[in-house]
Amino acid sequence: MSTEIERQAALLTALLQGDGGSLAALGLRGVLPTDAQAALRQGLQAYRGNAIALSERALAGAFPQLAGLLGSQFGSLAWSFWKVCPPACGDLGEWGAALPGFLRQSADDALADMAALEWSLHQAERAPDAALDAASLALLHGDPRQLRLVLRPGLLLLSVSDEALSLLASHRAWLHPVAAGMPAVLVWRKDWRGRATQLQAAEAAFMRSVLAGDSLETALMASQADENEGLDFTSFLQQALREQWLMAVLPVEAEDGKEDNNDEHPEAIPAPPGR
C-alpha cells in the first residue's frame, strides 16, 4: 500500500472515530506538542461534523419519507450507516443500496421494506431514459412463442409488506388505496418521477417472467400458474403503454438489449403461493 493511500486511510479512520482515537489513528499521539494536538483535534471535529451533516443530507435525498418518519433520529441512523457502509464513489446519489439490509439488523421489517421501496423509486428516477419503439408493436400479431417484451430501464418488481406500503402511501397520493395481501409492487419511472403500484398475483407472475427475459407465451403461461385466472393481455398492453412500462417488442432470437429487462430487486421476497 502506498504512503498516500495509508495516509488517506488513517485520516478516514480518525474522522470516523471519536476524539480519543483520532490522534492514535494518525500516529500522532505523543508526537505533537499539546497545543498542536488540540488544534488538530479541533480540525478533525470540524471535518467530522461536516461528514455527519453530509451523511444525513445525502441519505435523505434517497429516503425522504423515511427521514420524515424518523425525524431527529434519522441523522444518527445516517451517520451509523456511513460508518458501517461508507460511500463507494463520489456520486452520493448511488449511496444507500445497503440501507434496507442495515435496517433489518436493527429495526423492524416495515422500516426495512419502506427503505427498499424508497431506494427502488430513487433508482428508477436515475435510470437511463428510453423511448417507445412504436413500430415494434406490430410484431404482437405474430407467434407469442417467438416474441418477448422489453421494459423501461429501472423498472423492477419487489415484495413489500402492507405496513410499509401504508407508511409510504401517506406521503404518496398515487399509492392510495393500499390493498392488503398484495405484496408484489411494481416500481418504474413515469415522466421523470418514480412510481409504484401493487399487482395482482397473475400480473406479478407475468411481470416476473418478462423481467427474466422469457418469451411472451411463457410469461402468459406463468400468469395462469397457482390457480390464477391468468392475465388479460389486451388490458395489460393498454396499461403498459399508458404507464410507460413497455419500450419494445422483439423477436426472441434478438439477444441485443435483453439485459434491458431488470431482474427482480435483490431485496425481493419470492412470490407468495396462490390463494
Short mmCIF file of C-alpha atoms in Angstrom, two decimals:
data_model
loop_
_atom_site.label_atom_id
_atom_site.label_comp_id
_atom_site.label_asym_id
_atom_site.label_seq_id
_atom_site.Cartn_x
_atom_site.Cartn_y
_atom_site.Cartn_z
CA MET A 1 0.00 0.00 0.00
CA SER A 2 1.38 3.41 -0.95
CA THR A 3 2.14 6.04 1.66
CA GLU A 4 -0.58 8.32 0.26
CA ILE A 5 -3.24 5.60 0.46
CA GLU A 6 -2.14 4.78 4.00
CA ARG A 7 -2.38 8.46 4.93
CA GLN A 8 -5.87 8.76 3.49
CA ALA A 9 -6.99 5.59 5.25
CA ALA A 10 -5.61 6.89 8.55
CA LEU A 11 -7.41 10.20 8.10
CA LEU A 12 -10.69 8.40 7.36
CA THR A 13 -10.26 6.27 10.48
CA ALA A 14 -9.59 9.39 12.53
CA LEU A 15 -12.75 11.05 11.22
CA LEU A 16 -14.90 8.03 11.98
CA GLN A 17 -13.53 7.52 15.47
CA GLY A 18 -14.24 9.65 18.49
CA ASP A 19 -11.81 12.22 19.80
CA GLY A 20 -9.94 9.64 21.85
CA GLY A 21 -8.85 7.67 18.80
CA SER A 22 -8.21 10.49 16.35
CA LEU A 23 -4.55 11.14 17.10
CA ALA A 24 -3.82 7.46 17.60
CA ALA A 25 -5.27 6.68 14.17
CA LEU A 26 -2.99 9.27 12.61
CA GLY A 27 0.01 8.04 14.58
CA LEU A 28 0.46 11.45 16.18
CA ARG A 29 -0.37 10.79 19.82
CA GLY A 30 2.66 11.78 21.89
CA VAL A 31 4.41 13.19 18.83
CA LEU A 32 2.93 16.68 18.52
CA PRO A 33 3.11 19.38 21.21
CA THR A 34 0.00 19.71 23.36
CA ASP A 35 -1.26 22.88 21.67
CA ALA A 36 -0.77 21.34 18.21
CA GLN A 37 -2.69 18.25 19.30
CA ALA A 38 -5.57 20.46 20.47
CA ALA A 39 -5.64 22.32 17.15
CA LEU A 40 -5.59 19.06 15.23
CA ARG A 41 -8.47 17.71 17.30
CA GLN A 42 -10.50 20.83 16.56
CA GLY A 43 -9.83 20.45 12.86
CA LEU A 44 -10.87 16.80 12.93
CA GLN A 45 -14.02 17.72 14.85
CA ALA A 46 -14.92 20.22 12.13
CA TYR A 47 -14.35 17.65 9.38
CA ARG A 48 -16.33 15.06 11.34
CA GLY A 49 -19.21 17.50 11.83
CA ASN A 50 -19.31 18.18 8.11
CA ALA A 51 -19.26 14.46 7.36
CA ILE A 52 -22.13 13.81 9.78
CA ALA A 53 -24.24 16.56 8.19
CA LEU A 54 -23.36 15.33 4.70
CA SER A 55 -24.37 11.76 5.53
CA GLU A 56 -27.81 12.92 6.65
CA ARG A 57 -28.38 15.15 3.60
CA ALA A 58 -27.21 12.51 1.15
CA LEU A 59 -29.32 9.72 2.64
CA ALA A 60 -32.40 11.93 2.96
CA GLY A 61 -32.17 12.61 -0.77
CA ALA A 62 -32.84 8.93 -1.48
CA PHE A 63 -35.08 8.23 1.52
CA PRO A 64 -37.14 11.40 2.10
CA GLN A 65 -40.16 9.72 3.65
CA LEU A 66 -38.04 7.56 5.94
CA ALA A 67 -36.24 10.71 7.05
CA GLY A 68 -39.56 12.41 7.74
CA LEU A 69 -40.85 9.43 9.67
CA LEU A 70 -37.77 9.09 11.89
CA GLY A 71 -37.32 12.82 12.45
CA SER A 72 -34.30 13.70 14.55
CA GLN A 73 -33.31 10.02 14.75
CA PHE A 74 -32.57 9.94 11.03
CA GLY A 75 -29.30 11.85 11.43
CA SER A 76 -27.98 9.26 13.88
CA LEU A 77 -29.09 6.47 11.55
CA ALA A 78 -27.33 8.09 8.59
CA TRP A 79 -24.04 8.51 10.45
CA SER A 80 -24.16 4.97 11.86
CA PHE A 81 -24.80 3.66 8.35
CA TRP A 82 -21.98 5.80 6.93
CA LYS A 83 -19.51 4.32 9.41
CA VAL A 84 -20.53 0.74 8.59
CA CYS A 85 -21.12 1.17 4.85
CA PRO A 86 -19.45 4.37 3.59
CA PRO A 87 -19.98 5.67 0.03
CA ALA A 88 -18.01 3.77 -2.57
CA CYS A 89 -17.88 6.57 -5.14
CA GLY A 90 -18.10 10.34 -5.39
CA ASP A 91 -21.72 10.27 -6.55
CA LEU A 92 -23.59 10.22 -3.23
CA GLY A 93 -26.81 9.55 -5.12
CA GLU A 94 -25.51 5.99 -5.50
CA TRP A 95 -25.12 5.57 -1.73
CA GLY A 96 -27.87 3.80 0.17
CA ALA A 97 -28.46 0.44 -1.52
CA ALA A 98 -27.45 -1.44 1.63
CA LEU A 99 -29.68 0.56 3.99
CA PRO A 100 -32.65 -1.87 3.87
CA GLY A 101 -30.38 -4.73 4.96
CA PHE A 102 -28.81 -2.50 7.61
CA LEU A 103 -32.26 -1.68 8.99
CA ARG A 104 -33.29 -5.34 9.09
CA GLN A 105 -30.49 -5.93 11.59
CA SER A 106 -31.58 -3.19 13.97
CA ALA A 107 -35.19 -2.19 13.23
CA ASP A 108 -38.49 -3.76 12.28
CA ASP A 109 -39.11 -5.19 8.84
CA ALA A 110 -41.64 -2.50 7.94
CA LEU A 111 -38.97 0.21 8.04
CA ALA A 112 -36.62 -2.00 6.03
CA ASP A 113 -39.33 -2.65 3.43
CA MET A 114 -40.12 1.05 3.28
CA ALA A 115 -36.43 1.79 2.71
CA ALA A 116 -36.25 -0.87 -0.03
CA LEU A 117 -39.23 0.70 -1.80
CA GLU A 118 -37.83 4.23 -1.49
CA TRP A 119 -34.46 3.10 -2.83
CA SER A 120 -36.16 1.41 -5.78
CA LEU A 121 -38.06 4.63 -6.54
CA HIS A 122 -34.82 6.60 -6.25
CA GLN A 123 -33.01 4.25 -8.65
CA ALA A 124 -35.91 4.27 -11.10
CA GLU A 125 -35.68 8.06 -11.30
CA ARG A 126 -31.95 7.82 -12.01
CA ALA A 127 -32.27 5.10 -14.67
CA PRO A 128 -31.37 5.89 -18.30
CA ASP A 129 -34.14 7.32 -20.41
CA ALA A 130 -35.76 5.23 -23.13
CA ALA A 131 -38.27 5.83 -25.89
CA LEU A 132 -41.08 3.57 -27.03
CA ASP A 133 -40.38 1.71 -30.28
CA ALA A 134 -43.95 2.06 -31.51
CA ALA A 135 -43.26 0.28 -34.79
CA SER A 136 -42.22 -2.88 -32.94
CA LEU A 137 -45.75 -3.26 -31.51
CA ALA A 138 -46.82 -4.62 -34.91
CA LEU A 139 -44.91 -7.79 -34.01
CA LEU A 140 -47.62 -8.61 -31.47
CA HIS A 141 -49.67 -10.03 -34.35
CA GLY A 142 -47.08 -12.80 -34.55
CA ASP A 143 -46.44 -16.00 -32.61
CA PRO A 144 -46.08 -15.21 -28.86
CA ARG A 145 -43.59 -18.08 -28.58
CA GLN A 146 -41.21 -16.04 -30.72
CA LEU A 147 -41.67 -12.67 -29.01
CA ARG A 148 -40.50 -11.01 -25.83
CA LEU A 149 -41.23 -7.66 -24.22
CA VAL A 150 -38.60 -5.06 -23.38
CA LEU A 151 -39.48 -2.95 -20.36
CA ARG A 152 -38.38 0.50 -19.25
CA PRO A 153 -34.89 0.69 -17.68
CA GLY A 154 -35.16 0.87 -13.90
CA LEU A 155 -38.49 -0.97 -13.79
CA LEU A 156 -38.47 -3.76 -11.22
CA LEU A 157 -40.66 -5.96 -9.09
CA LEU A 158 -40.29 -6.33 -5.35
CA SER A 159 -42.24 -7.56 -2.36
CA VAL A 160 -43.28 -5.08 0.31
CA SER A 161 -45.32 -5.53 3.48
CA ASP A 162 -48.74 -3.91 3.86
CA GLU A 163 -47.42 -1.84 6.77
CA ALA A 164 -44.53 -0.44 4.73
CA LEU A 165 -46.85 0.44 1.86
CA SER A 166 -49.21 2.21 4.24
CA LEU A 167 -46.33 4.22 5.69
CA LEU A 168 -45.25 5.39 2.25
CA ALA A 169 -48.77 5.86 0.87
CA SER A 170 -49.47 8.51 3.49
CA HIS A 171 -46.94 10.68 1.61
CA ARG A 172 -47.54 9.48 -1.96
CA ALA A 173 -51.13 10.01 -3.05
CA TRP A 174 -50.75 7.82 -6.15
CA LEU A 175 -50.20 4.76 -3.91
CA HIS A 176 -53.73 5.01 -2.49
CA PRO A 177 -55.57 2.86 -1.74
CA VAL A 178 -53.25 0.19 -0.34
CA ALA A 179 -54.78 -3.25 -0.87
CA ALA A 180 -53.96 -5.73 1.91
CA GLY A 181 -52.40 -9.04 0.96
CA MET A 182 -50.84 -7.83 -2.31
CA PRO A 183 -47.10 -7.73 -1.55
CA ALA A 184 -45.97 -7.59 -5.19
CA VAL A 185 -45.14 -3.98 -6.09
CA LEU A 186 -44.03 -2.73 -9.49
CA VAL A 187 -41.67 0.26 -9.48
CA TRP A 188 -40.87 2.36 -12.53
CA ARG A 189 -40.39 5.94 -13.74
CA LYS A 190 -43.07 7.91 -15.49
CA ASP A 191 -42.44 11.46 -16.68
CA TRP A 192 -39.18 11.54 -14.68
CA ARG A 193 -40.87 10.65 -11.40
CA GLY A 194 -40.69 7.32 -9.59
CA ARG A 195 -43.97 5.44 -9.41
CA ALA A 196 -45.16 2.25 -7.72
CA THR A 197 -48.29 0.15 -7.91
CA GLN A 198 -49.46 -3.10 -6.37
CA LEU A 199 -50.02 -6.07 -8.66
CA GLN A 200 -52.43 -8.97 -8.52
CA ALA A 201 -50.87 -12.45 -8.36
CA ALA A 202 -51.36 -13.11 -12.09
CA GLU A 203 -49.91 -9.71 -13.02
CA ALA A 204 -46.92 -10.25 -10.75
CA ALA A 205 -46.22 -13.69 -12.21
CA PHE A 206 -46.41 -12.29 -15.74
CA MET A 207 -44.08 -9.37 -15.00
CA ARG A 208 -41.63 -11.62 -13.16
CA SER A 209 -41.38 -13.83 -16.24
CA VAL A 210 -40.99 -10.85 -18.59
CA LEU A 211 -38.26 -9.40 -16.38
CA ALA A 212 -36.46 -12.74 -16.57
CA GLY A 213 -36.36 -12.41 -20.37
CA ASP A 214 -38.90 -15.16 -21.11
CA SER A 215 -41.00 -15.28 -24.25
CA LEU A 216 -44.43 -13.70 -24.27
CA GLU A 217 -46.06 -17.15 -24.32
CA THR A 218 -44.02 -18.28 -21.30
CA ALA A 219 -44.98 -15.13 -19.42
CA LEU A 220 -48.66 -15.63 -20.22
CA MET A 221 -48.46 -19.23 -19.03
CA ALA A 222 -46.76 -18.09 -15.83
CA SER A 223 -49.69 -15.79 -15.14
CA GLN A 224 -52.00 -18.83 -15.14
CA ALA A 225 -49.98 -20.83 -12.60
CA ASP A 226 -51.01 -21.48 -8.98
CA GLU A 227 -54.73 -21.35 -9.77
CA ASN A 228 -54.51 -17.78 -11.09
CA GLU A 229 -57.09 -16.83 -13.71
CA GLY A 230 -54.39 -15.53 -15.98
CA LEU A 231 -53.63 -12.13 -17.43
CA ASP A 232 -55.92 -10.16 -19.73
CA PHE A 233 -53.15 -9.21 -22.15
CA THR A 234 -55.19 -6.59 -24.00
CA SER A 235 -55.85 -4.70 -20.77
CA PHE A 236 -52.24 -5.16 -19.73
CA LEU A 237 -50.95 -3.76 -23.01
CA GLN A 238 -53.11 -0.66 -22.68
CA GLN A 239 -51.87 -0.09 -19.15
CA ALA A 240 -48.24 -0.82 -20.07
CA LEU A 241 -48.35 1.82 -22.80
CA ARG A 242 -50.23 4.35 -20.69
CA GLU A 243 -47.86 3.98 -17.73
CA GLN A 244 -44.74 3.78 -19.94
CA TRP A 245 -43.71 0.28 -18.82
CA LEU A 246 -43.26 -1.16 -22.31
CA MET A 247 -40.47 0.06 -24.57
CA ALA A 248 -40.37 -2.51 -27.38
CA VAL A 249 -41.39 -5.92 -28.67
CA LEU A 250 -38.53 -8.02 -30.02
CA PRO A 251 -38.11 -11.45 -31.58
CA VAL A 252 -36.84 -14.00 -29.08
CA GLU A 253 -33.71 -14.61 -31.14
CA ALA A 254 -32.74 -10.91 -30.90
CA GLU A 255 -30.44 -11.07 -27.89
CA ASP A 256 -29.32 -7.44 -28.11
CA GLY A 257 -30.99 -5.44 -25.39
CA LYS A 258 -32.14 -8.49 -23.42
CA GLU A 259 -30.32 -7.11 -20.42
CA ASP A 260 -32.62 -4.07 -20.61
CA ASN A 261 -35.13 -6.03 -18.55
CA ASN A 262 -34.09 -5.80 -14.92
CA ASP A 263 -34.01 -8.78 -12.61
CA GLU A 264 -36.15 -8.73 -9.52
CA HIS A 265 -34.97 -6.42 -6.80
CA PRO A 266 -32.31 -8.12 -4.60
CA GLU A 267 -34.46 -7.34 -1.56
CA ALA A 268 -37.48 -9.02 -3.16
CA ILE A 269 -39.21 -11.92 -1.47
CA PRO A 270 -40.29 -14.90 -3.60
CA ALA A 271 -43.84 -14.67 -4.87
CA PRO A 272 -46.41 -15.93 -2.35
CA PRO A 273 -48.28 -19.16 -3.14
CA GLY A 274 -51.58 -18.75 -4.91
CA ARG A 275 -54.62 -18.33 -2.76
#
